Amino acid sequence: MPTGIPSVLMLIAAVVLIVAGIGFANLFLLNPADRGMANSGSSVVNDTNENGLNTPAKTGWLDNFNRNIVDGGPPKDGIPAIDKPKYISALEGDKLLKNTDIVFGINYKGVQKAFPRKMLVWHEIVNDVIKGEKISVTYCPLTGTSIGLKGANNSGVDFGTSGKLVNSNLVMYDRQTNNLWPQILGISINGADKGDELGWFPVYWTTWGQWKNKYPDTLVLSENTGFLRPYDNDPYGSYNGENTYYQTGGPFFPLMAQNNKLPPKQVIVGIKLNNSYVAVPKDLAKSKRNITINLANKTILAVYDYDLDSVNVFEKDSKDPVTSFDAMWFAWYAFYPETEVYLDEG
Amino acid sequence: MFFHQLGYILSINKFRNTFIAVFVAFFFLYLYAIGNITTVETPRHGFKLVEDWQNNILKSRAAFVWEPIAVFFLGNVAVFLSLPNVLLAKILSLLVAANFTVSAFSLSLPKVCRISPSKSLLSAAPSLLTGFACCVPAFLVVLGSGTAAFISLFMGIRPAFIPISFILLISSLYWTVNKITEIRRSYEPAYR
């Protein structure tokens, strides 16, 4: 057989070399100054001036996130948000869910709804309207965060998935302005609304059995989402299985900051108030039942709810709820490296 | 001469059967790799068509992967139907099967001219890596987060995997068939 003719293997080798070259170039292009230096000397206190405008200090901090956005794989809306959610009764929900299945429950303006995790892992965002108000229930599987969000300044917005990630966290875009909003941050990192913060409402990370027991009249998100997905399958492996993404190993994507104070995927309750942050290991909150924290000169209570296996966080004096949600430690720290960590010190 | 040679090879029963077997095998393998054929925990039987399917036929999920418009449940197996995905699977399978078959035919030629059929599978390999699990390539979920350094690299080039497979498969097929033609002219007096 004549030699010197390009063979399939030579072609593949050429492709691999090109790919490796692109890969190395990509690594060097990642801004090393942003690795492990999320706050880069910028402070988020005094983030607005007397006119209420975002100061350079805060916008510089936001630019860090913008610079560290990476391609998550799917294109914009490749992971489709559910825009026309349909709901079924709890009785019908029993046909779809086991009592041990994880659901994200909301109790908003007296309306209770459960969003099965096994469905949200395929869609990440549900845009809904409750009593005339637009709200969104969001879930990022890679960071273990389920957060209730609504438009900044009470503006009604719909969110979609941008296909981008920062610190492994879902970066949403709003369909009204195309601005980007990392889910954990809840702040726009670009566009005319840069620096605006989304409204928050609590989402309870619990099980179907616990949720329907507490709210027997709850509605449940139907599988009639407008899309076809194998909702019985988890693309990241069984949530309760061993050696799956949810339990072991580190994140898949680069992080802006890392800290090994806790195992990377340990679930913490992340609490934020007036640019101050604290992480409470969830199992610690569960064992202590009531935790008192001094945060941003306020006394905060983190109270374990036995019925839902969740932690409610609120201001002691006003009883106002404080922004809080479960998260994997690595993700919380990557966004808020200045965070305090509440540890049981006797 | 290319198509004449190819037609000759496929006219031989043994190689035509090889072609059909590889076509079918790769067809299903590709659809499995992109998640259009999967197993489900809860067995069921039935068919479901998505509402407004006409507007979803060409809806893209990722580069060269489209949204399914229907699903067939066959016990623990679910088959998600997307017409563009099926068309792409057929074309890739044709090329893979053709490559494999002509390489298998080359094994009947003088020893120095034989071409391993496994090369055709190597050419198709990139196309099997286009399946993804939400944010992460499906095969990397299996390998684990230790591959994190590879992800940024992979994400940048994943849209090129199908075109790369096409280029490799077509060029390989063309080259192999031409080589076979030359060799047959050298060794088969009746072929000249």
XYZ file of C-alpha atoms in Angstrom:
538
model
C 0.000 0.000 0.000
C 1.514 3.307 -0.989
C 2.819 5.387 1.912
C 2.905 9.155 2.335
C -0.817 9.440 1.802
C -2.664 11.103 4.727
C -4.445 8.372 6.687
C -7.389 8.719 8.954
C -5.096 8.465 11.953
C -2.951 11.341 10.740
C -6.050 13.447 10.265
C -7.233 12.617 13.767
C -3.789 13.437 15.167
C -3.915 16.823 13.431
C -7.323 17.523 14.908
C -6.123 16.564 18.376
C -3.129 18.897 18.077
C -5.364 21.763 17.018
C -7.726 21.036 19.877
C -4.878 20.909 22.390
C -3.580 24.196 21.086
C -6.960 25.837 21.488
C -7.199 24.402 24.974
C -3.850 25.737 26.144
C -4.581 29.136 24.655
C -7.936 29.160 26.422
C -6.311 28.387 29.766
C -3.823 31.203 29.411
C -6.536 33.625 28.416
C -8.406 33.087 31.687
C -7.558 36.132 33.701
C -5.237 34.823 36.446
C -5.916 37.943 38.495
C -9.479 36.789 38.931
C -8.587 33.334 40.151
C -9.031 33.291 43.922
C -9.302 37.062 43.989
C -12.994 37.648 43.634
C -12.944 40.783 45.674
C -9.703 42.053 44.118
C -9.554 44.827 46.620
C -13.018 46.036 45.630
C -15.470 46.421 48.424
C -19.187 46.136 48.172
C -19.947 48.399 51.098
C -21.078 51.906 50.265
C -22.186 50.516 46.949
C -24.462 53.381 46.042
C -23.783 57.075 46.209
C -26.142 59.746 47.471
C -28.052 59.605 44.187
C -28.625 55.880 44.510
C -26.354 55.093 41.602
C -23.968 52.162 41.628
C -20.475 53.282 42.510
C -17.361 52.174 40.652
C -16.490 49.975 43.644
C -19.539 47.811 43.144
C -19.473 47.805 39.353
C -15.813 46.767 39.493
C -16.806 43.831 41.637
C -19.496 42.894 39.133
C -17.030 43.138 36.266
C -15.070 40.337 37.908
C -18.017 38.034 37.436
C -18.480 39.161 33.872
C -14.862 38.317 33.103
C -15.213 34.836 34.545
C -18.270 33.740 32.643
C -17.670 30.499 30.759
C -19.598 28.564 28.170
C -21.695 25.927 29.935
C -22.308 23.955 26.734
C -25.906 24.449 25.641
C -26.813 27.546 23.631
C -29.131 30.254 24.941
C -32.339 28.522 26.041
C -30.790 25.170 25.132
C -31.941 24.234 28.634
C -35.485 25.473 28.188
C -37.199 27.337 30.986
C -40.787 26.358 31.645
C -42.789 29.422 30.657
C -46.267 27.947 30.729
C -46.245 25.732 33.807
C -49.214 23.500 34.352
C -50.083 22.095 37.745
C -51.782 19.039 39.102
C -53.266 18.246 42.465
C -51.405 16.569 45.296
C -53.399 13.409 44.658
C -52.205 13.286 41.059
C -48.762 14.233 42.250
C -48.624 11.007 44.236
C -48.642 9.115 40.920
C -45.521 10.941 39.784
C -43.569 11.303 42.989
C -42.341 9.125 45.806
C -42.523 10.585 49.296
C -38.719 10.721 49.361
C -38.407 12.661 46.105
C -36.994 16.117 46.563
C -39.258 19.032 45.755
C -38.770 22.773 45.955
C -41.781 24.182 47.706
C -43.040 27.737 47.722
C -45.709 29.344 49.848
C -46.197 32.664 48.088
C -49.107 34.958 48.839
C -50.923 32.011 50.343
C -50.425 29.795 47.280
C -48.477 26.581 47.795
C -46.735 24.879 44.906
C -44.192 22.081 44.690
C -41.585 21.856 41.955
C -40.018 18.375 41.669
C -36.251 18.490 41.553
C -36.194 15.728 38.950
C -38.003 18.065 36.564
C -36.141 21.227 37.387
C -32.825 19.506 36.759
C -33.846 19.555 33.069
C -35.230 23.110 32.963
C -33.613 25.083 35.803
C -36.176 27.894 35.628
C -39.948 28.035 35.969
C -41.562 31.374 35.163
C -44.933 31.649 36.835
C -47.546 34.200 37.791
C -49.060 34.126 41.264
C -51.911 36.487 42.007
C -50.870 38.738 39.159
C -47.186 38.855 40.083
C -44.427 37.326 37.980
C -42.072 35.116 39.928
C -39.455 32.542 39.021
C -38.401 29.365 40.794
C -34.832 28.578 39.810
C -32.555 25.612 40.355
C -28.897 25.108 39.491
C -27.884 21.432 39.791
C -24.159 22.148 39.681
C -24.207 24.438 42.742
C -27.141 22.830 44.566
C -29.066 26.083 44.783
C -32.794 26.562 44.501
C -33.732 30.220 44.775
C -36.990 32.112 44.406
C -36.495 35.294 42.395
C -38.579 38.094 40.994
C -37.924 41.220 39.001
C -35.774 44.002 40.414
C -37.703 47.022 41.625
C -40.917 45.000 41.352
C -40.654 44.876 37.571
C -42.163 41.722 36.114
C -39.557 39.774 34.187
C -39.202 36.353 32.598
C -35.926 34.518 32.801
C -34.223 32.114 30.462
C -30.976 30.181 30.622
C -28.114 31.959 28.895
C -26.063 28.792 28.420
C -23.306 30.470 30.442
C -21.980 29.745 33.906
C -19.929 31.589 36.472
C -18.435 29.652 39.373
C -20.419 26.695 37.996
C -23.593 28.638 38.722
C -26.452 29.191 36.325
C -26.336 32.558 34.587
C -29.853 33.613 33.703
C -30.876 36.309 31.279
C -34.059 38.275 31.449
C -36.083 38.371 28.284
C -37.041 42.004 28.712
C -33.518 43.455 28.596
C -31.176 40.505 27.871
C -29.182 41.394 30.976
C -27.246 38.591 32.651
C -28.032 37.546 36.239
C -25.984 34.838 37.992
C -28.508 32.916 40.068
C -26.622 33.002 43.392
C -25.701 36.652 42.991
C -29.175 37.796 41.966
C -27.614 40.988 40.595
C -27.343 42.093 36.987
C -23.722 42.063 35.882
C -24.130 43.900 32.589
C -26.295 46.265 30.644
C -28.145 49.380 31.687
C -29.478 47.609 34.784
C -26.032 46.585 35.946
C -26.017 46.445 39.713
C -29.782 46.055 40.103
C -30.740 43.331 42.514
C -33.570 40.850 42.057
C -36.266 40.371 44.649
C -36.087 37.158 46.667
C -38.628 34.879 48.255
C -38.050 31.636 50.162
C -37.971 28.257 48.468
C -38.097 25.236 50.741
C -35.810 22.365 49.808
C -37.744 19.427 51.165
C -39.309 16.113 50.196
C -42.644 15.448 48.573
C -43.881 13.534 51.612
C -42.981 16.353 53.998
C -44.368 19.079 51.762
C -47.753 17.519 51.092
C -48.061 16.619 54.758
C -47.721 20.266 55.705
C -49.640 21.623 52.715
C -52.146 18.990 51.606
C -53.806 21.442 49.190
C -50.556 22.112 47.380
C -50.299 22.078 43.624
C -47.514 20.177 41.881
C -45.746 21.055 38.662
C -47.042 18.808 35.903
C -44.812 16.885 33.472
C -46.779 18.568 30.705
C -44.113 21.236 30.337
C -44.176 21.674 26.571
C -40.908 19.741 26.330
C -40.060 16.057 26.298
C -37.479 14.887 28.785
C -36.832 11.630 30.658
C -37.840 13.137 33.981
C -37.176 9.887 35.805
C -33.500 10.195 34.900
C -31.016 12.570 36.437
C -28.326 13.582 33.948
C -25.808 13.989 36.774
C -26.485 10.625 38.327
C -28.760 9.566 41.137
C -29.156 12.341 43.693
C -29.101 9.874 46.550
C -26.526 7.574 45.062
C -22.923 7.297 46.092
C -20.054 8.676 44.038
C -22.252 10.931 41.953
C -21.657 14.586 41.196
C -23.860 15.677 44.082
C -21.803 13.970 46.763
C -18.234 13.649 45.638
C -15.517 15.425 43.773
C -15.212 19.091 43.012
C -16.869 21.480 40.601
C -16.652 20.992 36.862
C -15.876 24.585 35.988
C -13.256 27.116 37.104
C -13.906 29.085 40.291
C -13.063 32.669 41.168
C -12.174 31.711 44.731
C -11.703 28.461 46.624
C -11.462 27.491 50.259
C -11.146 24.072 51.867
C -12.576 25.023 55.255
C -15.485 22.738 54.424
C -15.786 19.899 51.890
C -16.651 21.471 48.526
C -20.099 19.945 48.233
C -21.140 20.198 51.840
C -24.556 21.801 51.973
C -24.581 25.117 53.774
C -27.332 27.599 54.380
C -26.032 30.783 52.797
C -27.356 33.962 54.405
C -26.876 37.450 53.040
C -27.935 40.771 54.461
C -26.775 44.251 53.496
C -23.585 43.006 51.833
C -22.674 40.774 54.751
C -22.561 37.012 54.356
C -22.485 33.959 56.559
C -22.573 30.234 55.794
C -24.129 27.824 58.262
C -23.558 24.106 57.648
C -27.033 22.685 57.258
C -26.434 19.651 59.417
C -25.245 21.977 62.178
C -28.393 24.087 61.841
C -30.387 20.890 62.069
C -28.663 19.663 65.204
C -28.766 22.999 67.024
C -32.339 23.811 65.952
C -31.994 27.522 66.786
C -28.980 29.606 65.921
C -28.525 33.282 66.689
C -26.182 35.218 64.428
C -25.079 38.829 64.470
C -24.940 39.931 60.835
C -24.719 43.461 59.465
C -25.499 44.791 62.948
C -28.729 42.853 63.055
C -29.675 39.843 65.160
C -30.628 37.006 62.843
C -32.285 33.755 63.778
C -31.790 30.561 61.799
C -34.462 28.139 62.900
C -34.641 24.543 61.758
C -38.077 23.501 60.528
C -38.481 19.863 61.448
C -41.580 19.475 59.292
C -39.808 20.426 56.075
C -36.162 19.697 56.956
C -35.377 23.273 56.025
C -33.946 26.311 57.757
C -35.912 29.538 58.090
C -33.888 32.697 58.523
C -35.364 35.952 59.734
C -34.572 39.103 61.683
C -35.250 38.624 65.359
C -36.899 42.010 65.944
C -38.917 42.544 62.781
C -39.449 38.867 61.928
C -38.712 39.855 58.314
C -37.301 36.963 56.297
C -33.640 37.289 55.374
C -32.292 36.153 52.009
C -31.045 32.621 52.469
C -30.823 29.397 50.524
C -29.075 26.061 50.520
C -25.898 25.892 48.475
C -22.797 23.799 48.010
C -19.953 25.323 50.010
C -17.629 25.740 47.016
C -20.215 27.816 45.149
C -21.090 30.044 48.094
C -17.454 30.778 48.805
C -16.642 31.442 45.128
C -19.221 34.221 45.096
C -18.659 35.496 48.622
C -15.083 34.804 49.741
C -15.556 37.364 52.504
C -18.231 35.151 54.017
C -18.160 34.197 57.662
C -18.701 30.585 58.524
C -20.776 29.645 61.534
C -19.208 26.682 63.272
C -20.206 25.103 66.528
C -17.622 26.233 69.010
C -19.205 24.589 72.020
C -15.225 5.261 -10.591
C -15.719 5.987 -6.879
C -19.385 5.099 -6.896
C -18.776 2.202 -9.262
C -16.272 0.712 -6.848
C -18.516 1.313 -3.898
C -21.432 -0.247 -5.729
C -19.320 -3.280 -6.577
C -18.379 -3.819 -2.950
C -21.971 -3.493 -1.795
C -23.148 -5.926 -4.457
C -21.314 -8.699 -2.639
C -23.724 -10.334 -0.174
C -21.226 -10.642 2.656
C -20.260 -6.959 2.518
C -23.792 -5.739 1.964
C -24.828 -7.533 5.125
C -21.865 -5.971 6.938
C -22.967 -2.559 5.720
C -26.516 -3.048 6.975
C -25.389 -4.361 10.359
C -22.972 -1.488 10.981
C -25.540 1.042 9.758
C -28.169 -0.184 12.188
C -25.731 -0.502 15.086
C -24.287 2.991 14.691
C -27.705 4.513 14.075
C -28.939 3.377 17.468
C -25.594 4.050 19.147
C -25.641 7.661 17.987
C -29.209 8.244 19.112
C -28.323 6.706 22.480
C -25.237 8.920 22.745
C -27.298 12.090 22.299
C -29.971 10.920 24.728
C -32.714 10.246 22.199
C -32.798 6.622 23.304
C -32.584 6.083 27.014
C -33.794 3.895 29.828
C -36.291 5.108 32.386
C -36.811 3.930 35.931
C -40.586 3.636 35.748
C -41.723 1.274 32.994
C -44.614 2.448 30.890
C -46.037 2.105 27.427
C -47.387 4.863 25.283
C -46.789 7.736 22.971
C -46.725 11.438 23.595
C -46.615 14.265 21.096
C -45.546 17.682 22.300
C -48.026 20.504 21.872
C -47.273 22.882 19.027
C -44.929 20.247 17.553
C -44.897 21.948 14.163
C -43.018 24.914 15.601
C -40.595 22.712 17.524
C -39.296 20.489 14.720
C -36.231 22.643 14.080
C -35.800 23.917 17.618
C -32.171 23.508 18.580
C -30.963 22.172 21.944
C -27.296 22.463 21.083
C -25.080 22.472 18.017
C -26.443 19.732 15.726
C -28.866 18.449 18.361
C -32.553 19.278 18.096
C -35.532 19.107 20.419
C -37.667 15.956 20.245
C -41.307 16.398 19.310
C -42.552 12.964 20.380
C -41.628 10.157 22.701
C -42.381 6.443 22.626
C -42.325 4.576 25.893
C -41.572 0.890 25.498
C -41.358 -0.467 29.021
C -38.119 0.795 30.499
C -36.968 2.234 27.183
C -37.902 5.702 25.982
C -37.306 6.768 22.399
C -37.412 10.510 21.821
C -38.176 11.418 18.247
C -36.572 14.378 16.571
C -36.704 14.363 12.790
C -33.469 16.341 12.269
C -31.653 14.109 14.768
C -32.872 11.011 12.945
C -31.782 12.443 9.590
C -28.330 13.288 10.909
C -28.063 9.843 12.499
C -28.919 8.210 9.184
C -26.314 10.193 7.269
C -23.597 9.536 9.838
C -24.536 5.858 9.951
C -24.347 5.615 6.156
C -20.852 7.065 6.191
C -19.673 4.915 9.075
C -21.131 1.780 7.522
C -19.599 2.585 4.150
C -16.200 3.201 5.720
C -16.355 0.024 7.736
C -17.502 -2.052 4.787
C -14.885 -0.887 2.321
C -12.222 -1.391 4.972
C -13.540 -4.905 5.567
C -13.412 -5.491 1.808
C -9.785 -4.405 1.787
C -9.005 -7.383 4.030
C -9.650 -9.591 1.006
C -6.939 -7.778 -0.906
C -3.202 -8.457 -0.729
C -1.980 -8.182 2.853
C 0.039 -4.985 2.418
C -3.047 -3.111 1.327
C -5.398 -3.971 4.110
C -7.075 -1.183 6.035
C -8.346 -1.780 9.513
C -12.124 -1.259 9.762
C -11.578 0.233 13.211
C -10.379 3.433 11.582
C -13.925 4.153 10.456
C -15.060 4.001 14.054
C -12.313 6.423 15.071
C -13.554 8.855 12.456
C -17.050 8.690 13.904
C -15.887 9.062 17.512
C -16.268 12.863 17.730
C -19.926 12.616 16.752
C -20.605 10.346 19.729
C -19.317 12.993 22.133
C -21.927 15.584 21.309
C -24.402 14.307 23.895
C -24.562 16.500 26.948
C -26.194 16.504 30.286
C -27.565 19.978 30.815
C -24.423 21.914 31.425
C -21.848 19.224 31.226
C -20.891 16.822 28.486
C -22.495 13.514 29.328
C -19.343 11.465 29.078
C -17.505 13.822 31.442
C -20.209 13.315 34.066
C -19.268 9.649 33.923
C -15.568 10.396 34.168
C -16.076 12.775 37.092
C -15.028 16.288 37.988
C -11.358 15.365 37.775
C -11.753 16.256 34.145
C -12.575 19.880 35.021
C -9.487 21.186 33.271
C -10.673 19.580 30.077
C -14.143 21.085 30.158
C -13.244 24.601 29.041
C -11.329 23.111 26.152
C -14.106 20.721 25.251
C -16.866 23.326 25.366
C -15.075 25.529 22.905
C -14.738 22.865 20.258
C -17.809 20.715 20.807
C -19.832 22.474 18.065
C -17.185 21.342 15.591
C -17.438 17.647 16.418
C -20.106 16.794 13.851
C -18.381 18.654 11.011
C -15.097 17.023 12.039
C -16.714 13.606 11.900
C -18.129 14.353 8.469
C -14.771 15.503 7.151
C -12.987 12.471 8.543
C -15.582 9.996 7.337
C -15.924 11.406 3.822
C -12.196 11.865 3.275
C -11.444 8.436 4.679
C -14.081 6.790 2.504
C -12.921 8.580 -0.631
C -9.302 7.729 -0.014
C -9.967 4.099 0.863
C -12.175 3.464 -2.169
C -9.618 5.049 -4.475
C -6.855 2.931 -2.973
C -8.914 -0.188 -3.458
C -9.489 0.772 -7.094
C -5.751 1.213 -7.666
C -4.918 -2.070 -6.012
C -7.536 -3.989 -7.917
C -6.165 -2.571 -11.156
C -2.708 -3.805 -10.121
C -3.715 -7.263 -9.009
C -6.791 -8.148 -11.035
C -6.068 -8.318 -14.749
C -9.754 -8.635 -15.470
C -10.378 -5.354 -13.658
C -8.198 -3.248 -15.941
